[in-house]
Amino acid sequence: MPKRFILASSSPYRINLIKTLLPNVEAYTPDIDESILQGEPPQALVKRLAQAKAQAIIERVKPKNTIIIASDQVGVSMTKSSPKHIQKIVPLANFNLSPDSVLNL
């Protein structure tokens, strides 16, 4: 079993939330560039940022027997008006806002 748990976050909310499950978790600020790449889809953005946060902590802390917890989230909003032509109904019917993946602990 790992000896340490590290949360890659400076968010007080995330720190308090994870401490309800892992009271001895350590939190480190990842200090990464969180800029969105041009044309980057939201699912790719959150995966890239979570991986970058974890990697930043690995490079700084050099953890052994440690689990690093890193995540990110993004809000997505799109407004669709009613289609005026039948050709536009099918793409609208297939429009999906469900998350790419969810991990429930």
PDB file of C-alpha atoms in Angstrom:
ATOM      1  CA  MET A   1       0.000   0.000   0.000  1.00  0.00           C
ATOM      2  CA  PRO A   2       1.270   3.506  -0.750  1.00  0.00           C
ATOM      3  CA  LYS A   3       2.714   5.455   2.147  1.00  0.00           C
ATOM      4  CA  ARG A   4       1.696   8.849   0.781  1.00  0.00           C
ATOM      5  CA  PHE A   5      -1.155  10.433  -1.110  1.00  0.00           C
ATOM      6  CA  ILE A   6      -0.530  13.749  -2.863  1.00  0.00           C
ATOM      7  CA  LEU A   7      -3.222  15.980  -4.333  1.00  0.00           C
ATOM      8  CA  ALA A   8      -1.972  18.080  -7.255  1.00  0.00           C
ATOM      9  CA  SER A   9      -4.155  21.105  -6.535  1.00  0.00           C
ATOM     10  CA  SER A  10      -4.208  24.461  -4.794  1.00  0.00           C
ATOM     11  CA  SER A  11      -8.022  24.494  -4.626  1.00  0.00           C
ATOM     12  CA  PRO A  12      -9.198  24.736  -0.993  1.00  0.00           C
ATOM     13  CA  TYR A  13     -12.454  23.028  -2.021  1.00  0.00           C
ATOM     14  CA  ARG A  14     -10.662  20.034  -3.584  1.00  0.00           C
ATOM     15  CA  ILE A  15      -8.266  19.779  -0.640  1.00  0.00           C
ATOM     16  CA  ASN A  16     -11.113  19.752   1.911  1.00  0.00           C
ATOM     17  CA  LEU A  17     -13.102  17.273  -0.165  1.00  0.00           C
ATOM     18  CA  ILE A  18     -10.266  14.761  -0.546  1.00  0.00           C
ATOM     19  CA  LYS A  19      -9.356  15.109   3.149  1.00  0.00           C
ATOM     20  CA  THR A  20     -12.781  13.676   4.020  1.00  0.00           C
ATOM     21  CA  LEU A  21     -11.587  10.419   2.412  1.00  0.00           C
ATOM     22  CA  LEU A  22      -7.831  10.683   2.980  1.00  0.00           C
ATOM     23  CA  PRO A  23      -7.146  12.795   6.091  1.00  0.00           C
ATOM     24  CA  ASN A  24      -3.352  12.592   5.674  1.00  0.00           C
ATOM     25  CA  VAL A  25      -3.275  13.678   2.023  1.00  0.00           C
ATOM     26  CA  GLU A  26      -0.624  16.260   1.141  1.00  0.00           C
ATOM     27  CA  ALA A  27      -1.481  19.024  -1.326  1.00  0.00           C
ATOM     28  CA  TYR A  28       0.971  20.662  -3.709  1.00  0.00           C
ATOM     29  CA  THR A  29       0.317  23.436  -6.211  1.00  0.00           C
ATOM     30  CA  PRO A  30       1.271  22.115  -9.663  1.00  0.00           C
ATOM     31  CA  ASP A  31       2.218  25.530 -11.167  1.00  0.00           C
ATOM     32  CA  ILE A  32       1.492  24.680 -14.808  1.00  0.00           C
ATOM     33  CA  ASP A  33       0.333  26.678 -17.829  1.00  0.00           C
ATOM     34  CA  GLU A  34      -3.412  26.027 -18.054  1.00  0.00           C
ATOM     35  CA  SER A  35      -3.914  27.788 -21.390  1.00  0.00           C
ATOM     36  CA  ILE A  36      -6.327  26.224 -23.865  1.00  0.00           C
ATOM     37  CA  LEU A  37      -4.699  25.123 -27.112  1.00  0.00           C
ATOM     38  CA  GLN A  38      -6.400  26.454 -30.238  1.00  0.00           C
ATOM     39  CA  GLY A  39      -9.177  24.077 -31.296  1.00  0.00           C
ATOM     40  CA  GLU A  40      -8.650  21.802 -28.281  1.00  0.00           C
ATOM     41  CA  PRO A  41     -11.845  19.929 -27.328  1.00  0.00           C
ATOM     42  CA  PRO A  42     -12.891  20.123 -23.648  1.00  0.00           C
ATOM     43  CA  GLN A  43     -12.285  16.386 -23.078  1.00  0.00           C
ATOM     44  CA  ALA A  44      -8.721  16.655 -24.401  1.00  0.00           C
ATOM     45  CA  LEU A  45      -8.102  19.832 -22.383  1.00  0.00           C
ATOM     46  CA  VAL A  46      -9.010  18.312 -19.012  1.00  0.00           C
ATOM     47  CA  LYS A  47      -7.015  15.132 -19.698  1.00  0.00           C
ATOM     48  CA  ARG A  48      -3.951  17.120 -20.779  1.00  0.00           C
ATOM     49  CA  LEU A  49      -4.131  19.444 -17.772  1.00  0.00           C
ATOM     50  CA  ALA A  50      -4.620  16.613 -15.261  1.00  0.00           C
ATOM     51  CA  GLN A  51      -1.623  14.766 -16.722  1.00  0.00           C
ATOM     52  CA  ALA A  52       0.483  17.947 -16.676  1.00  0.00           C
ATOM     53  CA  LYS A  53      -0.430  18.590 -13.038  1.00  0.00           C
ATOM     54  CA  ALA A  54       0.573  15.062 -12.028  1.00  0.00           C
ATOM     55  CA  GLN A  55       3.826  15.286 -14.003  1.00  0.00           C
ATOM     56  CA  ALA A  56       4.708  18.630 -12.384  1.00  0.00           C
ATOM     57  CA  ILE A  57       4.356  17.084  -8.934  1.00  0.00           C
ATOM     58  CA  ILE A  58       6.345  13.976  -9.925  1.00  0.00           C
ATOM     59  CA  GLU A  59       9.223  16.152 -11.120  1.00  0.00           C
ATOM     60  CA  ARG A  60       9.218  18.312  -7.994  1.00  0.00           C
ATOM     61  CA  VAL A  61       8.583  15.755  -5.243  1.00  0.00           C
ATOM     62  CA  LYS A  62      10.200  12.601  -6.717  1.00  0.00           C
ATOM     63  CA  PRO A  63       7.640  10.449  -4.916  1.00  0.00           C
ATOM     64  CA  LYS A  64       8.186   6.827  -3.920  1.00  0.00           C
ATOM     65  CA  ASN A  65       5.324   4.642  -2.733  1.00  0.00           C
ATOM     66  CA  THR A  66       2.997   7.537  -3.493  1.00  0.00           C
ATOM     67  CA  ILE A  67      -0.283   7.967  -5.312  1.00  0.00           C
ATOM     68  CA  ILE A  68      -0.694  11.352  -6.965  1.00  0.00           C
ATOM     69  CA  ILE A  69      -4.258  12.545  -7.487  1.00  0.00           C
ATOM     70  CA  ALA A  70      -4.649  15.131 -10.247  1.00  0.00           C
ATOM     71  CA  SER A  71      -7.777  16.351 -11.989  1.00  0.00           C
ATOM     72  CA  ASP A  72      -9.258  19.234 -13.891  1.00  0.00           C
ATOM     73  CA  GLN A  73     -12.693  20.355 -14.944  1.00  0.00           C
ATOM     74  CA  VAL A  74     -14.151  22.659 -17.538  1.00  0.00           C
ATOM     75  CA  GLY A  75     -17.625  24.050 -18.064  1.00  0.00           C
ATOM     76  CA  VAL A  76     -19.085  23.683 -21.543  1.00  0.00           C
ATOM     77  CA  SER A  77     -22.071  25.635 -22.773  1.00  0.00           C
ATOM     78  CA  MET A  78     -23.659  25.766 -26.197  1.00  0.00           C
ATOM     79  CA  THR A  79     -26.988  27.230 -27.197  1.00  0.00           C
ATOM     80  CA  LYS A  80     -28.889  25.626 -30.066  1.00  0.00           C
ATOM     81  CA  SER A  81     -31.896  27.186 -31.759  1.00  0.00           C
ATOM     82  CA  SER A  82     -34.689  25.218 -33.396  1.00  0.00           C
ATOM     83  CA  PRO A  83     -33.708  23.961 -36.858  1.00  0.00           C
ATOM     84  CA  LYS A  84     -35.517  25.518 -39.804  1.00  0.00           C
ATOM     85  CA  HIS A  85     -34.608  22.720 -42.265  1.00  0.00           C
ATOM     86  CA  ILE A  86     -34.974  18.939 -41.962  1.00  0.00           C
ATOM     87  CA  GLN A  87     -31.272  18.460 -42.857  1.00  0.00           C
ATOM     88  CA  LYS A  88     -30.294  20.170 -39.598  1.00  0.00           C
ATOM     89  CA  ILE A  89     -32.457  18.000 -37.333  1.00  0.00           C
ATOM     90  CA  VAL A  90     -30.267  14.861 -37.417  1.00  0.00           C
ATOM     91  CA  PRO A  91     -27.050  16.558 -36.228  1.00  0.00           C
ATOM     92  CA  LEU A  92     -29.011  18.328 -33.496  1.00  0.00           C
ATOM     93  CA  ALA A  93     -30.583  15.040 -32.384  1.00  0.00           C
ATOM     94  CA  ASN A  94     -27.091  13.535 -32.043  1.00  0.00           C
ATOM     95  CA  PHE A  95     -25.768  16.481 -30.023  1.00  0.00           C
ATOM     96  CA  ASN A  96     -24.502  15.113 -26.719  1.00  0.00           C
ATOM     97  CA  LEU A  97     -23.271  16.952 -23.631  1.00  0.00           C
ATOM     98  CA  SER A  98     -22.489  13.880 -21.546  1.00  0.00           C
ATOM     99  CA  PRO A  99     -18.995  13.723 -20.029  1.00  0.00           C
ATOM    100  CA  ASP A 100     -16.265  11.834 -21.850  1.00  0.00           C
ATOM    101  CA  SER A 101     -15.496   9.788 -18.771  1.00  0.00           C
ATOM    102  CA  VAL A 102     -16.275   9.915 -15.083  1.00  0.00           C
ATOM    103  CA  LEU A 103     -14.367   8.287 -12.254  1.00  0.00           C
ATOM    104  CA  ASN A 104     -16.385   7.777  -9.094  1.00  0.00           C
ATOM    105  CA  LEU A 105     -14.318   6.978  -6.001  1.00  0.00           C
TER     106      LEU A 105
END
